């Protein structure tokens, strides 16, 4: 049974950094069973209908601006798997969740930054899925739940996003974690530990500093999707937690 992961992808330059978080991600593959394939939900792919990548090989998407030239030369030659993409759509259809296949879109940095750190050889097939900010938290969880059977077939789920992700509040010079960001993640960790989905689904009104931590939900959604994919086990393990620029969370959870 493969685990389901939530991995905060931080700033795009995370892929070039050498710190405690990137070291943890680079070592992660040695501590987990090797997946046959990966299904990854990216916060940087928004769509009104659940969209499933069905490409043979991904082109690179450099969906950021003003970064060092080195960033635009990175290539992660990931391959897709159309048969797995079709299985994903079949499982969604079984639960009456609408979906569509995409045969053209490349891989955005929400996906390749994480994958390059954890699986740098790009030798594991990947199917990337979109997120839909218009759905409720419970509906997000249900999508992951619908796909959970794939874990028995050697498929690992990765939700790539961020628990505290407010670009307007970032302090590029700060080296200390800001209290409001810490309190939000403290609350989140407590509810995940209890697998309290009722509270998690109501995080917008129950969690402290929720509006500051999650001004838009697209980066939070992958956490709910990753948890839903592990609904049959309901066990969450915090693998790492730290902050950059005052409040940008670098956090990784394993669910199984």
GROMACS .gro file of C-alpha atoms in nm:
model
  256
    1UNK     CA    1   0.000   0.000   0.000
    2UNK     CA    2   0.154   0.329  -0.112
    3UNK     CA    3   0.140   0.635   0.113
    4UNK     CA    4  -0.017   0.966   0.019
    5UNK     CA    5   0.194   1.278   0.068
    6UNK     CA    6   0.134   1.648   0.105
    7UNK     CA    7   0.445   1.844   0.009
    8UNK     CA    8   0.467   2.222   0.028
    9UNK     CA    9   0.655   2.345  -0.277
   10UNK     CA   10   0.747   2.687  -0.138
   11UNK     CA   11   0.899   2.935  -0.382
   12UNK     CA   12   1.013   2.806  -0.724
   13UNK     CA   13   1.377   2.848  -0.620
   14UNK     CA   14   1.327   2.572  -0.362
   15UNK     CA   15   1.449   2.334  -0.630
   16UNK     CA   16   1.796   2.496  -0.614
   17UNK     CA   17   1.820   2.540  -0.238
   18UNK     CA   18   2.023   2.345   0.016
   19UNK     CA   19   1.848   2.349   0.353
   20UNK     CA   20   1.686   2.116   0.602
   21UNK     CA   21   1.366   2.088   0.403
   22UNK     CA   22   1.527   2.011   0.067
   23UNK     CA   23   1.757   1.757   0.233
   24UNK     CA   24   1.455   1.585   0.385
   25UNK     CA   25   1.285   1.570   0.045
   26UNK     CA   26   1.599   1.437  -0.121
   27UNK     CA   27   1.622   1.160   0.138
   28UNK     CA   28   1.252   1.081   0.135
   29UNK     CA   29   1.268   0.831  -0.150
   30UNK     CA   30   1.502   0.611   0.057
   31UNK     CA   31   1.246   0.592   0.337
   32UNK     CA   32   0.939   0.513   0.130
   33UNK     CA   33   0.843   0.216  -0.087
   34UNK     CA   34   0.918   0.286  -0.451
   35UNK     CA   35   0.595   0.368  -0.636
   36UNK     CA   36   0.505   0.217  -0.970
   37UNK     CA   37   0.354   0.554  -1.065
   38UNK     CA   38   0.263   0.889  -0.911
   39UNK     CA   39  -0.063   1.083  -0.919
   40UNK     CA   40   0.010   1.446  -0.832
   41UNK     CA   41  -0.236   1.727  -0.760
   42UNK     CA   42  -0.080   2.063  -0.842
   43UNK     CA   43  -0.197   2.390  -0.688
   44UNK     CA   44  -0.077   2.565  -1.004
   45UNK     CA   45  -0.326   2.394  -1.231
   46UNK     CA   46  -0.676   2.527  -1.175
   47UNK     CA   47  -0.974   2.398  -1.373
   48UNK     CA   48  -1.354   2.409  -1.323
   49UNK     CA   49  -1.378   2.036  -1.400
   50UNK     CA   50  -1.138   1.778  -1.258
   51UNK     CA   51  -0.877   1.749  -1.531
   52UNK     CA   52  -0.643   1.455  -1.573
   53UNK     CA   53  -0.321   1.476  -1.770
   54UNK     CA   54  -0.302   1.210  -2.042
   55UNK     CA   55   0.027   1.292  -2.212
   56UNK     CA   56   0.309   1.057  -2.304
   57UNK     CA   57   0.583   1.306  -2.211
   58UNK     CA   58   0.560   1.641  -2.038
   59UNK     CA   59   0.693   1.969  -2.169
   60UNK     CA   60   0.820   2.217  -1.910
   61UNK     CA   61   0.606   2.507  -1.790
   62UNK     CA   62   0.805   2.791  -1.630
   63UNK     CA   63   0.509   2.962  -1.466
   64UNK     CA   64   0.702   3.229  -1.276
   65UNK     CA   65   0.871   3.558  -1.356
   66UNK     CA   66   1.181   3.750  -1.252
   67UNK     CA   67   1.377   3.453  -1.121
   68UNK     CA   68   1.741   3.363  -1.194
   69UNK     CA   69   1.811   3.250  -1.551
   70UNK     CA   70   1.914   2.911  -1.416
   71UNK     CA   71   1.553   2.841  -1.325
   72UNK     CA   72   1.444   2.859  -1.688
   73UNK     CA   73   1.700   2.602  -1.796
   74UNK     CA   74   1.585   2.327  -1.562
   75UNK     CA   75   1.441   2.025  -1.740
   76UNK     CA   76   1.256   1.743  -1.568
   77UNK     CA   77   1.182   1.486  -1.843
   78UNK     CA   78   0.883   1.323  -1.681
   79UNK     CA   79   0.672   1.071  -1.866
   80UNK     CA   80   0.300   1.023  -1.832
   81UNK     CA   81   0.092   0.708  -1.836
   82UNK     CA   82  -0.228   0.717  -2.035
   83UNK     CA   83  -0.356   0.388  -1.895
   84UNK     CA   84  -0.332   0.524  -1.540
   85UNK     CA   85  -0.498   0.849  -1.646
   86UNK     CA   86  -0.788   0.644  -1.777
   87UNK     CA   87  -0.809   0.447  -1.451
   88UNK     CA   88  -0.825   0.777  -1.262
   89UNK     CA   89  -1.114   0.893  -1.477
   90UNK     CA   90  -1.294   0.560  -1.437
   91UNK     CA   91  -1.272   0.581  -1.058
   92UNK     CA   92  -1.400   0.938  -1.062
   93UNK     CA   93  -1.684   0.838  -1.292
   94UNK     CA   94  -1.779   0.556  -1.054
   95UNK     CA   95  -1.833   0.820  -0.784
   96UNK     CA   96  -2.016   1.050  -1.027
   97UNK     CA   97  -1.734   1.304  -1.027
   98UNK     CA   98  -1.703   1.473  -1.364
   99UNK     CA   99  -1.361   1.477  -1.528
  100UNK     CA  100  -1.188   1.544  -1.856
  101UNK     CA  101  -0.858   1.436  -2.010
  102UNK     CA  102  -0.589   1.681  -2.119
  103UNK     CA  103  -0.344   1.570  -2.387
  104UNK     CA  104  -0.145   1.891  -2.433
  105UNK     CA  105  -0.055   2.066  -2.107
  106UNK     CA  106   0.301   2.049  -1.979
  107UNK     CA  107   0.416   2.020  -1.618
  108UNK     CA  108   0.407   2.334  -1.402
  109UNK     CA  109   0.656   2.415  -1.128
  110UNK     CA  110   0.413   2.305  -0.857
  111UNK     CA  111   0.475   1.956  -0.988
  112UNK     CA  112   0.832   1.951  -1.117
  113UNK     CA  113   0.994   2.133  -0.825
  114UNK     CA  114   0.870   1.865  -0.586
  115UNK     CA  115   0.936   1.573  -0.819
  116UNK     CA  116   1.288   1.684  -0.905
  117UNK     CA  117   1.379   1.695  -0.537
  118UNK     CA  118   1.221   1.361  -0.442
  119UNK     CA  119   1.270   1.161  -0.763
  120UNK     CA  120   1.546   1.338  -0.960
  121UNK     CA  121   1.589   1.056  -1.213
  122UNK     CA  122   1.243   1.121  -1.359
  123UNK     CA  123   1.203   0.746  -1.403
  124UNK     CA  124   0.856   0.708  -1.249
  125UNK     CA  125   0.545   0.775  -1.461
  126UNK     CA  126   0.342   1.073  -1.343
  127UNK     CA  127  -0.020   1.171  -1.395
  128UNK     CA  128  -0.084   1.533  -1.293
  129UNK     CA  129  -0.431   1.642  -1.184
  130UNK     CA  130  -0.583   1.987  -1.154
  131UNK     CA  131  -0.753   2.150  -0.856
  132UNK     CA  132  -1.090   2.324  -0.851
  133UNK     CA  133  -1.109   2.618  -0.606
  134UNK     CA  134  -1.488   2.634  -0.644
  135UNK     CA  135  -1.554   2.306  -0.463
  136UNK     CA  136  -1.611   2.275  -0.090
  137UNK     CA  137  -1.344   2.123   0.134
  138UNK     CA  138  -1.558   1.810   0.172
  139UNK     CA  139  -1.586   1.774  -0.205
  140UNK     CA  140  -1.206   1.805  -0.239
  141UNK     CA  141  -1.159   1.526   0.015
  142UNK     CA  142  -1.410   1.311  -0.170
  143UNK     CA  143  -1.206   1.333  -0.492
  144UNK     CA  144  -0.901   1.195  -0.314
  145UNK     CA  145  -1.118   0.932  -0.148
  146UNK     CA  146  -1.252   0.817  -0.485
  147UNK     CA  147  -0.897   0.755  -0.609
  148UNK     CA  148  -0.773   0.577  -0.296
  149UNK     CA  149  -0.793   0.224  -0.445
  150UNK     CA  150  -0.499   0.309  -0.671
  151UNK     CA  151  -0.268   0.300  -0.368
  152UNK     CA  152  -0.310  -0.078  -0.365
  153UNK     CA  153  -0.173  -0.087  -0.720
  154UNK     CA  154   0.157   0.080  -0.635
  155UNK     CA  155   0.042   0.437  -0.704
  156UNK     CA  156   0.165   0.713  -0.473
  157UNK     CA  157  -0.038   1.031  -0.432
  158UNK     CA  158   0.128   1.369  -0.389
  159UNK     CA  159  -0.057   1.689  -0.311
  160UNK     CA  160   0.171   1.983  -0.396
  161UNK     CA  161   0.071   2.316  -0.245
  162UNK     CA  162   0.119   2.503   0.081
  163UNK     CA  163  -0.062   2.529   0.414
  164UNK     CA  164   0.039   2.892   0.476
  165UNK     CA  165   0.072   3.059   0.138
  166UNK     CA  166   0.008   3.433   0.134
  167UNK     CA  167   0.245   3.611  -0.104
  168UNK     CA  168   0.127   3.952   0.016
  169UNK     CA  169   0.243   3.876   0.370
  170UNK     CA  170   0.586   3.741   0.278
  171UNK     CA  171   0.881   3.921   0.436
  172UNK     CA  172   1.184   3.842   0.220
  173UNK     CA  173   1.426   3.953   0.493
  174UNK     CA  174   1.269   3.767   0.784
  175UNK     CA  175   1.441   3.465   0.938
  176UNK     CA  176   1.186   3.411   1.217
  177UNK     CA  177   0.854   3.234   1.181
  178UNK     CA  178   0.562   3.470   1.239
  179UNK     CA  179   0.325   3.378   1.521
  180UNK     CA  180   0.006   3.383   1.316
  181UNK     CA  181   0.145   3.134   1.063
  182UNK     CA  182   0.266   2.904   1.339
  183UNK     CA  183  -0.071   2.912   1.514
  184UNK     CA  184  -0.254   2.819   1.196
  185UNK     CA  185  -0.029   2.519   1.133
  186UNK     CA  186  -0.048   2.421   1.502
  187UNK     CA  187  -0.426   2.404   1.471
  188UNK     CA  188  -0.399   2.216   1.145
  189UNK     CA  189  -0.158   1.961   1.292
  190UNK     CA  190  -0.386   1.898   1.587
  191UNK     CA  191  -0.687   1.831   1.363
  192UNK     CA  192  -0.489   1.611   1.124
  193UNK     CA  193  -0.358   1.411   1.422
  194UNK     CA  194  -0.715   1.339   1.527
  195UNK     CA  195  -0.827   1.305   1.164
  196UNK     CA  196  -1.099   1.552   1.251
  197UNK     CA  197  -1.242   1.605   0.905
  198UNK     CA  198  -1.542   1.797   1.041
  199UNK     CA  199  -1.310   2.066   1.175
  200UNK     CA  200  -1.079   2.055   0.873
  201UNK     CA  201  -1.370   2.103   0.634
  202UNK     CA  202  -1.464   2.414   0.835
  203UNK     CA  203  -1.108   2.549   0.861
  204UNK     CA  204  -1.210   2.884   0.714
  205UNK     CA  205  -1.420   2.965   1.021
  206UNK     CA  206  -1.255   2.749   1.288
  207UNK     CA  207  -0.880   2.779   1.231
  208UNK     CA  208  -0.695   3.078   1.379
  209UNK     CA  209  -0.569   3.324   1.117
  210UNK     CA  210  -0.727   3.122   0.837
  211UNK     CA  211  -0.780   3.425   0.614
  212UNK     CA  212  -0.416   3.526   0.643
  213UNK     CA  213  -0.286   3.172   0.592
  214UNK     CA  214  -0.521   3.080   0.308
  215UNK     CA  215  -0.627   3.395   0.120
  216UNK     CA  216  -0.714   3.168  -0.174
  217UNK     CA  217  -0.767   2.796  -0.135
  218UNK     CA  218  -0.581   2.662  -0.440
  219UNK     CA  219  -0.265   2.584  -0.239
  220UNK     CA  220  -0.460   2.434   0.052
  221UNK     CA  221  -0.671   2.203  -0.164
  222UNK     CA  222  -0.390   1.949  -0.230
  223UNK     CA  223  -0.374   1.876   0.144
  224UNK     CA  224  -0.740   1.772   0.147
  225UNK     CA  225  -0.697   1.567  -0.169
  226UNK     CA  226  -0.395   1.386  -0.025
  227UNK     CA  227  -0.582   1.313   0.298
  228UNK     CA  228  -0.884   1.186   0.110
  229UNK     CA  229  -0.664   0.940  -0.078
  230UNK     CA  230  -0.565   0.790   0.261
  231UNK     CA  231  -0.913   0.786   0.412
  232UNK     CA  232  -0.900   0.410   0.460
  233UNK     CA  233  -0.603   0.441   0.698
  234UNK     CA  234  -0.656   0.785   0.852
  235UNK     CA  235  -0.305   0.815   0.991
  236UNK     CA  236  -0.105   1.135   0.948
  237UNK     CA  237   0.265   1.175   1.020
  238UNK     CA  238   0.439   1.513   1.011
  239UNK     CA  239   0.772   1.466   0.835
  240UNK     CA  240   0.900   1.825   0.839
  241UNK     CA  241   0.793   2.178   0.921
  242UNK     CA  242   0.969   2.511   0.891
  243UNK     CA  243   0.911   2.856   0.743
  244UNK     CA  244   1.079   3.085   0.493
  245UNK     CA  245   1.037   3.461   0.464
  246UNK     CA  246   0.844   3.484   0.789
  247UNK     CA  247   0.539   3.279   0.697
  248UNK     CA  248   0.582   3.068   0.383
  249UNK     CA  249   0.533   2.713   0.510
  250UNK     CA  250   0.769   2.434   0.414
  251UNK     CA  251   0.580   2.138   0.546
  252UNK     CA  252   0.545   1.772   0.455
  253UNK     CA  253   0.284   1.523   0.576
  254UNK     CA  254   0.262   1.150   0.509
  255UNK     CA  255  -0.079   0.985   0.518
  256UNK     CA  256  -0.136   0.611   0.527
   0.00000   0.00000   0.00000
